[in-house]
Coordinates of C-alpha atoms in Angstrom, one line a residue:
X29 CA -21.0 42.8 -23.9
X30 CA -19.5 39.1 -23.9
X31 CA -16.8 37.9 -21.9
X32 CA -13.2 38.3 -24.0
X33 CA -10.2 36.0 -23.9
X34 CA -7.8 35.2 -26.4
X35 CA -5.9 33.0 -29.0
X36 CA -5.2 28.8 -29.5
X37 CA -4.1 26.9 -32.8
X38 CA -2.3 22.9 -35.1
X39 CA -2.4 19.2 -36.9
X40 CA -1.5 15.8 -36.1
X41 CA -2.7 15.5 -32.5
X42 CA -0.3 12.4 -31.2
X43 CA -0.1 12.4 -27.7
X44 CA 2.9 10.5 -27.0
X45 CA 6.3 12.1 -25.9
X46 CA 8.3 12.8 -28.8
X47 CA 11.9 14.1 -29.2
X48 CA 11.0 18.0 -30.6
X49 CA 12.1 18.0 -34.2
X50 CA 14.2 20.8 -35.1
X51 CA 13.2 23.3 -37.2
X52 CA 15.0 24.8 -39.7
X53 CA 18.1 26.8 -38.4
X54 CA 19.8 29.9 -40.0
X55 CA 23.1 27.7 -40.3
X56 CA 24.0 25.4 -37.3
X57 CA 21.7 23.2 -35.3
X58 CA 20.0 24.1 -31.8
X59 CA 22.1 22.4 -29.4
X60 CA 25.6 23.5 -27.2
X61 CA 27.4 21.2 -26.3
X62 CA 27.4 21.8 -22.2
X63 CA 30.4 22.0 -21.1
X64 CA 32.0 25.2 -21.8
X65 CA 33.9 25.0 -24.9
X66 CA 32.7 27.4 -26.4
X67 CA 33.7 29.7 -24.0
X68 CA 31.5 32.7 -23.0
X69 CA 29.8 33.5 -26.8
X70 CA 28.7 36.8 -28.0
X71 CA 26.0 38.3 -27.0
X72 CA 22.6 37.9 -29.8
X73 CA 21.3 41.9 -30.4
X74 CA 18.1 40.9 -31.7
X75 CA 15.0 42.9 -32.4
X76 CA 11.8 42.1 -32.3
X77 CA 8.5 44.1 -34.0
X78 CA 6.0 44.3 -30.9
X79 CA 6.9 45.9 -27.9
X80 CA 5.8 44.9 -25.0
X81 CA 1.5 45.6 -24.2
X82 CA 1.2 43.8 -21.2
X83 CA 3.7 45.1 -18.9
X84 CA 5.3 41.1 -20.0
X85 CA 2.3 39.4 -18.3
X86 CA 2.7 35.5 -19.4
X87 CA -0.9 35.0 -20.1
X88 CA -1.7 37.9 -22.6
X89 CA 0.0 38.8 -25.9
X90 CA 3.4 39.1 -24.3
X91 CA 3.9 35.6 -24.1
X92 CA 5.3 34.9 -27.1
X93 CA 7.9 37.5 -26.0
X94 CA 8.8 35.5 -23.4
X95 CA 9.3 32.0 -25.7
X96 CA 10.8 33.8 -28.3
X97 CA 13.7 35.2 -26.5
X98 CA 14.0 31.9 -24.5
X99 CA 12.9 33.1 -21.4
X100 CA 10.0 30.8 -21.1
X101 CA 8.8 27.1 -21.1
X102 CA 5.8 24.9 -20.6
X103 CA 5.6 21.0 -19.6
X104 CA 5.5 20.4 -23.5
X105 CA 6.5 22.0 -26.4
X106 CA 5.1 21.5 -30.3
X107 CA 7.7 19.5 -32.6
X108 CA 7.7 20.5 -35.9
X109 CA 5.2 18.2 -36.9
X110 CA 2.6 20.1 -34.5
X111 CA 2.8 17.3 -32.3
X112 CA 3.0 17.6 -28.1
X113 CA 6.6 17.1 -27.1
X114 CA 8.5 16.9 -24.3
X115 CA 9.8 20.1 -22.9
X116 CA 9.9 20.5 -18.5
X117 CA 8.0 17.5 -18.3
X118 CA 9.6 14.5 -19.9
X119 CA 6.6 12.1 -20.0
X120 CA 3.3 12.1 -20.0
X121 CA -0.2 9.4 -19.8
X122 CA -3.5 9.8 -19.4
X123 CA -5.7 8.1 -16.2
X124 CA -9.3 7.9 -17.4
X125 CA -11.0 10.6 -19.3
X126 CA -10.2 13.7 -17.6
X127 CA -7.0 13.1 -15.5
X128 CA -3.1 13.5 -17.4
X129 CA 0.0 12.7 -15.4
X130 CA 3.5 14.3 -16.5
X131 CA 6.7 13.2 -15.5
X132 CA 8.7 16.4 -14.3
X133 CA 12.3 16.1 -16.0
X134 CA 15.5 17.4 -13.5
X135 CA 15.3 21.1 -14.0
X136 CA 15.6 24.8 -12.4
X137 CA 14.6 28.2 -11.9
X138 CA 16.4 30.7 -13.0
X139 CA 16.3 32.1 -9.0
X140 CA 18.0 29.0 -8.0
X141 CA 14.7 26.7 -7.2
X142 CA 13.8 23.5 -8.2
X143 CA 11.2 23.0 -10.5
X144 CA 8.7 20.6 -8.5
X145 CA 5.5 18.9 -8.7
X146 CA 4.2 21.3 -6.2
X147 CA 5.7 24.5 -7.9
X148 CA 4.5 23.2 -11.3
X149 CA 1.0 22.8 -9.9
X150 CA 1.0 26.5 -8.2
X151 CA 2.0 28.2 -11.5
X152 CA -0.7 26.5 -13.7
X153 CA -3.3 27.2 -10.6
X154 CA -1.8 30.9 -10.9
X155 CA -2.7 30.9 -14.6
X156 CA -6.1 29.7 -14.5
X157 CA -7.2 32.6 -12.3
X158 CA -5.7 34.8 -14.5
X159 CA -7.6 38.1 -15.7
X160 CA -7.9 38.2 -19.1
X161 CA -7.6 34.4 -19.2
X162 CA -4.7 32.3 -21.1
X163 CA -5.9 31.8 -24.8
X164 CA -4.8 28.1 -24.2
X165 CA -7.5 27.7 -21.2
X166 CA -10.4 29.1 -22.9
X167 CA -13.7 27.2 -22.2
X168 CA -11.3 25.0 -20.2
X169 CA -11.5 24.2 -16.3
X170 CA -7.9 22.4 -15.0
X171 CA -7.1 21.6 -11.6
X172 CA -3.3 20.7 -11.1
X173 CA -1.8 19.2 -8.1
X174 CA 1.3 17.4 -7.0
X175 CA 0.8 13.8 -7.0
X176 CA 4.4 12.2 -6.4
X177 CA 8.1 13.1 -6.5
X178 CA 8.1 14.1 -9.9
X179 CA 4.7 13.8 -10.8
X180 CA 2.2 16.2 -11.6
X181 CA -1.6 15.6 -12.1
X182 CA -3.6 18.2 -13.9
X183 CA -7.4 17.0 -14.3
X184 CA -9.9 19.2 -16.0
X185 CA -13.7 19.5 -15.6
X186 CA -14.5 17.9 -18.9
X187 CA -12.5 15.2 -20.9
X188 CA -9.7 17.0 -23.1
X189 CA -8.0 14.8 -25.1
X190 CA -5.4 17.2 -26.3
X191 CA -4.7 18.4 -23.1
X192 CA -0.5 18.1 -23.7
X193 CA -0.6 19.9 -26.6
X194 CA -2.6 23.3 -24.9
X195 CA 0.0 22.6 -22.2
X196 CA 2.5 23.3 -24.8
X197 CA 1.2 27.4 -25.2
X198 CA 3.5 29.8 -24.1
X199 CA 0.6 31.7 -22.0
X200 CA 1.2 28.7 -19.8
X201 CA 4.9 29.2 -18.9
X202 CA 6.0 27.5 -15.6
X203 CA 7.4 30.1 -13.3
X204 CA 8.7 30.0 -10.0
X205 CA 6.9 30.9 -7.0
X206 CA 8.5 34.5 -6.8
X207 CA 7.1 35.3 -9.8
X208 CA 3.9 35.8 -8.3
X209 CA 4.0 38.9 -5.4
X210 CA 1.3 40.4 -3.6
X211 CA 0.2 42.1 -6.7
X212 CA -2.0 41.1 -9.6
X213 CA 1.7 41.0 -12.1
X214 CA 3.1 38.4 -12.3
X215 CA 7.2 39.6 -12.8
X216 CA 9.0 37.0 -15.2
X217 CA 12.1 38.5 -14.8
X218 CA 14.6 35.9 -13.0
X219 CA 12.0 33.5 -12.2
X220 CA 11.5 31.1 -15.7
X221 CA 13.2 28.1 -16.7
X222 CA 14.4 28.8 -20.4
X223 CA 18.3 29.1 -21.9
X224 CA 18.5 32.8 -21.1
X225 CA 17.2 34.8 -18.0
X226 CA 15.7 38.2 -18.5
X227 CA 17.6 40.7 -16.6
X228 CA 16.4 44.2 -17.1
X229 CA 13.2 45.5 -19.2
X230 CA 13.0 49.1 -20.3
X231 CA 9.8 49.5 -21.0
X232 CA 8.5 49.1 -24.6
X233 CA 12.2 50.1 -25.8
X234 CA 14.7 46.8 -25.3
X235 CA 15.4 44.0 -22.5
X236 CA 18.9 42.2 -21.4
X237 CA 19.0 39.0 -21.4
X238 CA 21.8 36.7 -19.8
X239 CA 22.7 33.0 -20.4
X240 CA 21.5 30.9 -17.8
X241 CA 24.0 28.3 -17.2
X242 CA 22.1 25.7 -14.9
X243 CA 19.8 25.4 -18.3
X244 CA 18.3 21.8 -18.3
X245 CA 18.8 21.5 -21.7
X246 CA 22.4 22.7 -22.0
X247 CA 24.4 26.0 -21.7
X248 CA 23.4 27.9 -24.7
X249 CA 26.6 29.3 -26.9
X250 CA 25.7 32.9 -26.6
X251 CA 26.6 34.6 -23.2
X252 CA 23.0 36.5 -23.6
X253 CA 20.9 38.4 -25.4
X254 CA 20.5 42.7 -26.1
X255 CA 17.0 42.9 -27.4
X256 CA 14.9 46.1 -29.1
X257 CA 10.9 46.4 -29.7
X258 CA 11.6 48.5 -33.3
X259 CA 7.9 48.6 -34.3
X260 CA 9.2 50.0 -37.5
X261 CA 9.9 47.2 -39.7
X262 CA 12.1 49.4 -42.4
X263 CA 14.1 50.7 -39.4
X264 CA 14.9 47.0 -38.3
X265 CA 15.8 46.2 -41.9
X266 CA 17.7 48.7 -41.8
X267 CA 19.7 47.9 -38.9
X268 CA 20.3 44.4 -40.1
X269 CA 22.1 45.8 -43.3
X270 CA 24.1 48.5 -40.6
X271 CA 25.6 46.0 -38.8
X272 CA 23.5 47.3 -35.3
X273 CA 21.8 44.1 -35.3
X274 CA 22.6 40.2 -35.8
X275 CA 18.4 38.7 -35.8
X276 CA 15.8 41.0 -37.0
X277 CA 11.7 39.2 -37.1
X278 CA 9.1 40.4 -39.3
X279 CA 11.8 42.0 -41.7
X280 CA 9.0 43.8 -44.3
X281 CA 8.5 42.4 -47.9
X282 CA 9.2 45.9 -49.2
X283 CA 12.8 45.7 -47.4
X284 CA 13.6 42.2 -48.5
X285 CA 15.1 42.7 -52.0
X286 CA 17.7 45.2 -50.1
X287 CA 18.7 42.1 -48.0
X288 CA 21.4 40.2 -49.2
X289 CA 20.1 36.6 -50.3
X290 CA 22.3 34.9 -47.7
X291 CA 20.9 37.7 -44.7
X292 CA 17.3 36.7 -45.7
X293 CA 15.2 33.9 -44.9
X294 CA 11.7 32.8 -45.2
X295 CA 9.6 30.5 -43.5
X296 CA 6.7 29.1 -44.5
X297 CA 3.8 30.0 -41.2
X298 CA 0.3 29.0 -40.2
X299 CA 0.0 32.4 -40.1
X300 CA -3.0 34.6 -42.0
X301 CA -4.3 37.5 -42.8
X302 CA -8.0 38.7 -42.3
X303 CA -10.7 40.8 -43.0
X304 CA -12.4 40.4 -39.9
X305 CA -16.0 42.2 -39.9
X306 CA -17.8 43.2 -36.8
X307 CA -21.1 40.9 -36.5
X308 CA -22.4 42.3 -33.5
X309 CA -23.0 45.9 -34.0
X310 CA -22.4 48.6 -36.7
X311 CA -23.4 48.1 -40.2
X312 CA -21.7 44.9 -40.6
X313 CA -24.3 43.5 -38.1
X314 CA -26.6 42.9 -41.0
X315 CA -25.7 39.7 -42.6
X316 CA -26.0 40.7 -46.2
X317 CA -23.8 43.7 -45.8
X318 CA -21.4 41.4 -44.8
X319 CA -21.7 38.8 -47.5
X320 CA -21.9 42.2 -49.7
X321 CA -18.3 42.9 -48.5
X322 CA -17.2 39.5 -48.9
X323 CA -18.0 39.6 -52.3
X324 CA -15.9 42.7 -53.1
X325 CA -12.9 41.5 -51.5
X326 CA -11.0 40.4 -54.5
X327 CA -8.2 38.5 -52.6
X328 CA -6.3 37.2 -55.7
X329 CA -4.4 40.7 -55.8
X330 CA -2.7 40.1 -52.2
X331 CA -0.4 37.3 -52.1
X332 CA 1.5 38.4 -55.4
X333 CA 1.0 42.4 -55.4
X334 CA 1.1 43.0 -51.5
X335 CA 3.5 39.7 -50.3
X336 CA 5.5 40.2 -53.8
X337 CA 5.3 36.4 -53.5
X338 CA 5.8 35.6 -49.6
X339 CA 2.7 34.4 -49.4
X340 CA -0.1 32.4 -50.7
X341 CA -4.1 33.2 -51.8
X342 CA -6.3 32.9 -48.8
X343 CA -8.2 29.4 -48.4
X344 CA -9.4 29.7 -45.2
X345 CA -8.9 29.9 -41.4
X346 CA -6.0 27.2 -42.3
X347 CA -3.6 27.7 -44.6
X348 CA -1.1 25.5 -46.6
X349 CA 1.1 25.2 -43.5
X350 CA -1.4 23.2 -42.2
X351 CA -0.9 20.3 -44.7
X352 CA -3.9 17.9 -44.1
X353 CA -6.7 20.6 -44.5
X354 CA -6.7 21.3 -48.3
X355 CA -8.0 17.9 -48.7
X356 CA -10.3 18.6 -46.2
X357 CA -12.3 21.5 -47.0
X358 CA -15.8 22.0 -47.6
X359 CA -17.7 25.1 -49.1
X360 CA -19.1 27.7 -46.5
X361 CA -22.3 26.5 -45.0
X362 CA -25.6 29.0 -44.6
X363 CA -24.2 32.2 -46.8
X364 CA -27.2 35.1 -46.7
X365 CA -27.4 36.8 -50.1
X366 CA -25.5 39.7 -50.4
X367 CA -27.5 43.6 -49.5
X368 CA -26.5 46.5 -51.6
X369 CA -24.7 49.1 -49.2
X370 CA -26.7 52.8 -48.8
X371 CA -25.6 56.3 -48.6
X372 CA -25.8 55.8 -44.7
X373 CA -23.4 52.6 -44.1
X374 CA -19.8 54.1 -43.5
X375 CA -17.6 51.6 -41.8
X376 CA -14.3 52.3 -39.9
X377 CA -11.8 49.7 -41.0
X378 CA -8.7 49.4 -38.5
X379 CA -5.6 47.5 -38.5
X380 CA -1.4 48.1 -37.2
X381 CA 1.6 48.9 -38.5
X382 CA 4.3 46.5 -36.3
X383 CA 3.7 44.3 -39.8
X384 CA 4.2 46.6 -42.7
X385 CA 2.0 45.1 -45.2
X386 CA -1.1 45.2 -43.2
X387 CA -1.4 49.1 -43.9
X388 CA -1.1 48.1 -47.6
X389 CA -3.6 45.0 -47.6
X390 CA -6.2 47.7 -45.6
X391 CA -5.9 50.3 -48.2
X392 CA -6.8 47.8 -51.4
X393 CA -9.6 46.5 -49.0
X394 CA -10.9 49.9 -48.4
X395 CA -10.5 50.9 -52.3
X396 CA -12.3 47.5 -53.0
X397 CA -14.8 48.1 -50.8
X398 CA -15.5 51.6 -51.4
X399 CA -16.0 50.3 -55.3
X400 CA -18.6 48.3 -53.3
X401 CA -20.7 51.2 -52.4
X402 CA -19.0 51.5 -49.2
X403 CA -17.8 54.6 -47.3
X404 CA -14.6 53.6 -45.6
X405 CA -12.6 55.6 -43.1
X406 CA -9.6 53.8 -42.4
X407 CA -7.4 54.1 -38.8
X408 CA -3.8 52.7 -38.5
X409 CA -2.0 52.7 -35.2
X410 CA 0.6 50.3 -33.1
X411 CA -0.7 47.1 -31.8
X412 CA -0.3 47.8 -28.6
X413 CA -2.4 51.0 -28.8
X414 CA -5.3 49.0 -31.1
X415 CA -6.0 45.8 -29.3
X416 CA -7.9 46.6 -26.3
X417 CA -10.4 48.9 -28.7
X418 CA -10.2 46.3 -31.6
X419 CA -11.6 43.1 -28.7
X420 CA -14.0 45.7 -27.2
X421 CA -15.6 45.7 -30.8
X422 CA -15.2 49.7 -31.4
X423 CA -14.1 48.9 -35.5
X424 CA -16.6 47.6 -38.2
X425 CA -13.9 45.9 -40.0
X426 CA -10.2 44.8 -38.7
X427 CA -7.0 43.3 -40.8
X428 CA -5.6 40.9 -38.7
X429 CA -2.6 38.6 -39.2
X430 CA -2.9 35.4 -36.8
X431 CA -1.0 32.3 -36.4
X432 CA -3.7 30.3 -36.1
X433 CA -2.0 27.5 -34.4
X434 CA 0.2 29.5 -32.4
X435 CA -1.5 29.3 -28.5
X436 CA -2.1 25.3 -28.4
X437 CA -1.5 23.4 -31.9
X438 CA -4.5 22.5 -31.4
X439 CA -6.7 23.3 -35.0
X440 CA -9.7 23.5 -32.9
X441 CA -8.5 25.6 -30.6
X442 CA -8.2 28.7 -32.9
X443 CA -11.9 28.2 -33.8
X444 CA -12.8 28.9 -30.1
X445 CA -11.0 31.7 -29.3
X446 CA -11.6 33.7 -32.3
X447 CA -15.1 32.6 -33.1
X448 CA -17.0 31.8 -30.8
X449 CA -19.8 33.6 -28.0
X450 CA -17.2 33.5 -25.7
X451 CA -14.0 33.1 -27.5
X452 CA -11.4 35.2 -25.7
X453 CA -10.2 36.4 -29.1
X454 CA -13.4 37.0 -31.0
X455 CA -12.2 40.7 -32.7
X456 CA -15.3 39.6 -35.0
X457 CA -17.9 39.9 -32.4
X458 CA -19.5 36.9 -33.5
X459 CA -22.2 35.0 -31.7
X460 CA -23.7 32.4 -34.1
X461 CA -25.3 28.9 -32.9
X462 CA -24.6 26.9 -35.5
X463 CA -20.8 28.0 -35.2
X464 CA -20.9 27.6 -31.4
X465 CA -22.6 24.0 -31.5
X466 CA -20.2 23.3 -34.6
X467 CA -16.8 23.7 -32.0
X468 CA -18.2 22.2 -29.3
X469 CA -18.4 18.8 -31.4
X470 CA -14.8 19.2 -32.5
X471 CA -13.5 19.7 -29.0
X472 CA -14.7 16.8 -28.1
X473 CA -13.1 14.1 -30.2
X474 CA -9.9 12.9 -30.0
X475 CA -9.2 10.9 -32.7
X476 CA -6.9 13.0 -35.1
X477 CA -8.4 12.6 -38.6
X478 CA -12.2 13.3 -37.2
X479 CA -10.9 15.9 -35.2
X480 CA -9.4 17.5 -37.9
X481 CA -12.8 16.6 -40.4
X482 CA -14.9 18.1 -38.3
X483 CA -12.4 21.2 -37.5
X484 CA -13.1 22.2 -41.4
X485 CA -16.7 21.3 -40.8
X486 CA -17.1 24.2 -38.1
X487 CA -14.8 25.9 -40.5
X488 CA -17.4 26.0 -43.1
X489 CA -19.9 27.4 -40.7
X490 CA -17.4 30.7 -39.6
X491 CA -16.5 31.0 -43.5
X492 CA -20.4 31.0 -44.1
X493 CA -21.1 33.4 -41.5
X494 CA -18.9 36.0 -43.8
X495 CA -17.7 37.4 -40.6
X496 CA -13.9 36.9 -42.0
X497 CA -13.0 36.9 -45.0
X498 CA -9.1 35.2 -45.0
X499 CA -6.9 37.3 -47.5
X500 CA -3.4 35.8 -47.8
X501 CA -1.9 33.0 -45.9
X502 CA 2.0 34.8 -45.2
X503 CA 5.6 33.7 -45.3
X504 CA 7.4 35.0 -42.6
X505 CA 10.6 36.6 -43.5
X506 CA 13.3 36.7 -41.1
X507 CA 17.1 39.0 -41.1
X508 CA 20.0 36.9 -40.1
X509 CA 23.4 38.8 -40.3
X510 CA 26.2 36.3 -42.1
X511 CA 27.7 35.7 -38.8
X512 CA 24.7 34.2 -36.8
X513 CA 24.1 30.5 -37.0
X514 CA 21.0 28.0 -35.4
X515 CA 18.3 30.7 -35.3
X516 CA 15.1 28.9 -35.0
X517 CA 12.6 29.9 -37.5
X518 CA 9.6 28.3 -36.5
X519 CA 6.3 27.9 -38.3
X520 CA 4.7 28.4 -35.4
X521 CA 6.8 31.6 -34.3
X522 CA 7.1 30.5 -31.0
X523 CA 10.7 30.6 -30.8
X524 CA 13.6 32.6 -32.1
X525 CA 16.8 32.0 -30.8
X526 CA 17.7 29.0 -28.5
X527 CA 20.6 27.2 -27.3
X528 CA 22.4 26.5 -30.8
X529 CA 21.9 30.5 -31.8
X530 CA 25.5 32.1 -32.1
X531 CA 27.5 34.6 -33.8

C-alpha cells in the first residue's frame, strides 16, 4: 500500500506581500475598530456541517475548523485574488533558490506569549513531523529556524518557488509552544493566534469560543463564538429560519428556496464534485472499465437538476472559479478505449451526507452506471466515519466534493495530493508515470503563466487516466440571519467569520 497524505490547491502565484483583499461580506466589512466602542458584541451561534474527525489536530481535515472559526493563522494568508498575503508574518523575500525569509509582524498567543522567530520555527518543525503529514507539505522537506529578532528562515530541500503561498494553508497554523505536550496531540485550545480563542470543545457536538482581545489585527466586534457540528444540513436550515442560529455553512440547495432571499447567500467556490474511481484494485483497476464508466456519466444533468442552478457543468480538476484555466485547457491525453462491463464487475460506490447533494449526485451516477452494464451497490455514511476507509482504497468508486485550492492556492498543489503515487490525498489510488513525471515539471517552475500551462498539461494526463471523472463545479450557499453583518464568504472556504462579523 502507498504512503497517504492529503490536500493542496490556486492562481496567480505573486509572491510579494499584499494587503489581503476582502472578500465579499454578508453586510459590513471585516474590520473593528480596536478600541472598544462597540462594547462587548453578541456572541456569533454558528454551525458548521463536519464535526470534528481528528480530535482538532491542525494538520488533518480539522484545520479548516480551526481557520473558519478564527482560531487559527499562518505566516500568510491567500487574498482574494489567490495570491500569498501577509498574515503573522508581515514581509517576506527569497535568498537564493531554496531559502525564504519572513518578517514576523508584533503579535500574540492567545496563552499570553509572544509570537517569535524561535516559536514560529518550533511550530512549523512540529508540523513537519507530523503523522499523517500536512497536505500543504506533501513531497516537501522545510527546515525553519530563527534567524534574527523578527526573522524567520524556512529553507527547504529543493527550490519551491511558491513556498509563501503553502505557508498560507491552514494545516500549518502557528501555535504556541503549549500546544504541543508530551503526547502525539497537539491541543489548539488557548494556544493560536486568531480573533477568537477556543475555550471548550465537546466532542463532535459544539465548541465556545471567546474574543481574544490582544488580537493583532484588532478586537473583533463579537464577544465570541457558540459553535454546533449539525451534520444534517436540513436541520441547520432549519435552525437558521428558527431563530437558534445567526451563520449556518453548507445550507442544502433543497433548503434554499425556504430561505428568505436576504438570509441566503451564494458564493461562487473552487470547489468540485467527483467521481473518483479506484485505479489500483477492484474492477475499476482495468483501464477500459474505467473509461467505460466515464463514458456513462452523463454529467450535463448535475449542475441544473441536482444544484437547481448553484453550480456549473464539470470541466475539469479546475473549475470557473479559477479564471485563467478555461483558456487553458487541453483534451485528456492517453484515453484506453472503453471495455464492456460483465456479469461479474459489481462496484461499491461511496460518498457522505455532511453535503446533502452528494447522496443525490451518487444515486444518478449509480442509475447511470448501472444502465452501463454495471452492478452498483451504493454506501452513504458521515465524513468522519468514510475517510479513513475511502484513503485506504476499500470503495471502487467515491463522490467527492473538494476545493481544489483550498490547502496552498497553489493549482499544482492539488494535482499532488490527489493524484499522484504518493499524494497524501489520492482517494483514486492512482499511480500512473506519465501523471507523476507530468507534476513533477509543474512544481518546479515559478513563473505564473507556465506554471499554470503546464498545471492543465498534467491536468490532461489525470483527465486521460479516467480515474475521475469531475461532475459539477458547486456554489456554496451560505445562511445569514438579517441581523449578522461581515461574514466572510470565501471562495476558498477558509474562513467564516472574522473580526468585522456581528449581530
Amino acid at each position: 500500500m502507498r504512503s497517504l497524505r492529503r490536500p493542496r490547491l490556486l492562481a496567480p502565484l505573486l509572491l510579494i506581500p499584499l494587503i489581503a483583499g476582502c472578500f465579499a461580506s454578508g453586510g459590513g466589512g471585516d474590520s473593528a475598530s480596536g478600541d472598544g466602542s462597540e462594547g462587548d458584541g453578541a456572541r456569533l451561534r454558528v454551525a458548521l456541517a463536519f464535526p470534528p474527525a481528528e480530535n482538532l489536530s491542525p494538520y488533518g481535515a480539522d484545520a479548516t475548523l480551526l481557520s473558519r472559526l478564527g482560531v487559527t493563522e499562518g505566516l500568510t494568508a491567500l487574498d482574494a485574488n489567490g495570491s500569498a498575503a501577509p498574515a503573522l508574518a508581515e514581509s517576506w523575500r527569497r535568498d537564493g533558490d531554496k531559502t525564504w525569509e519572513f518578517t514576523l509582524r508584533d503579535a500574540t498567543f492567545q496563552d499570553g506569549g509572544d509570537v517569535t522567530p524561535a516559536a514560529v520555527a518550533a511550530s512549523l518543525t512540529y508540523a513537519t513531523g507530523a503523522k499523517p503529514a500536512p497536505a500543504a507539505l506533501a513531497g516537501v522537506t522545510l527546515k525553519a529556524e530563527a534567524g534574527g529578532d523578527r526573522v524567520v528562515r524556512v529553507t527547504t530541500a529543493a527550490p519551491d518557488p511558491v513556498l509563501p503561498l503553502r505557508l498560507s494553508s491552514p494545516s500549518l497554523a502557528i501555535l504556541s509552544g503549549k500546544a504541543y505536550g508530551k503526547s502525539d496531540r497537539v491541543d489548539p485550545v488557548g494556544h493560536a493566534t486568531g480573533p477568537f480563542e477556543l475555550t471548550k470543545v465537546d466532542g463532535a457536538t459544539s465548541a465556545s469560543l471567546d474574543r481574544f482581545d490582544d488580537y493583532w489585527g484588532g478586537r473583533a466586534q463579537a464577544s465570541g463564538v457558540d459553535a454546533r457540528f449539525i451534520a444534517d444540513g436540513t436541520a441547520r436550515a432549519n435552525a437558521l429560519r428558527t431563530g437558534e442560529l445567526d451563520i449556518a455553512e453548507a445550507v442544502p440547495v433543497a433548503q434554499a428556496a425556504s430561505l428568505d432571499e436576504k438570509t441566503r447567500r451564494d458564493t461562487a467556490t473552487t470547489r468540485t464534485t467527483s467521481l473518483l474511481f479506484n485505479a489500483s484494485s477492484g474492477p475499476f483497476e482495468n483501464a477500459g472499465l474505467r473509461a467505460a464508466a466515464r463514458a456513462a456519466v452523463d454529467t450535463s444533468v448535475f449542475a441544473e437538476d441536482v444544484y437547481e442552478g448553484y453550480g456549473d457543468p464539470g470541466a475539469g480538476v479546475y473549475g470557473p472559479a479559477v479564471t485563467w484555466a478555461e483558456g487553458k485547457r487541453t483534451a485528456p491525453v492517453g484515453r484506453a478505449a472503453a471495455k464492456k462491463p460483465g456479469k461479474g464487475d459489481t462496484i461499491t460506490l461511496a460518498t457522505y451526507d455532511n453535503r446533502p447533494e452528494l447522496p443525490e449526485v451518487a444515486q444518478v451516477v449509480k442509475q447511470q452506471l448501472e444502465k452501463a452494464g454495471f452492478t452498483v451497490k451504493l454506501t452513504v455514511r458521515e465524513y468522519s466515519r468514510l475517510e479513513g476507509d475511502a484513503l485506504d482504497g476499500k470503495f471502487d468508486a467515491f463522490v467527492l466534493a473538494r476545493n481544489t485550492l483550498l490547502d496552498t492556492g497553489d493549482p499544482v498543489a492539488v494535482l499532488a495530493s490527489d493524484y499522484t503515487c504518493d499524494g497524501g490525498f489520492n482517494i483514486a489510488q492512482l499511480c500512473d508515470k506519465g501523471v507523476d513525471r507530468a507534476v513533477a515539471d509543474a512544481e518546479k517552475i515559478a513563473d505564473t503563466a507556465k506554471r499554470q500551462d503546464a498545471a492543465m498539461a498534467a491536468e490532461a494526463r489525470i483527465l486521460g487516466s479516467d480515474a475521475v471523472v469531475p461532475l459539477v463545479h458547486q456554489r456554496i450557499i451560505t445562511g445569514v440571519a438579517d441581523s449578522v453583518q461581515g461574514v466572510i464568504l470565501d471562495p476558498y472556504e477558509r474562513t467564516l467569520v472574522g473580526t468585522g462579523t456581528r449581530r
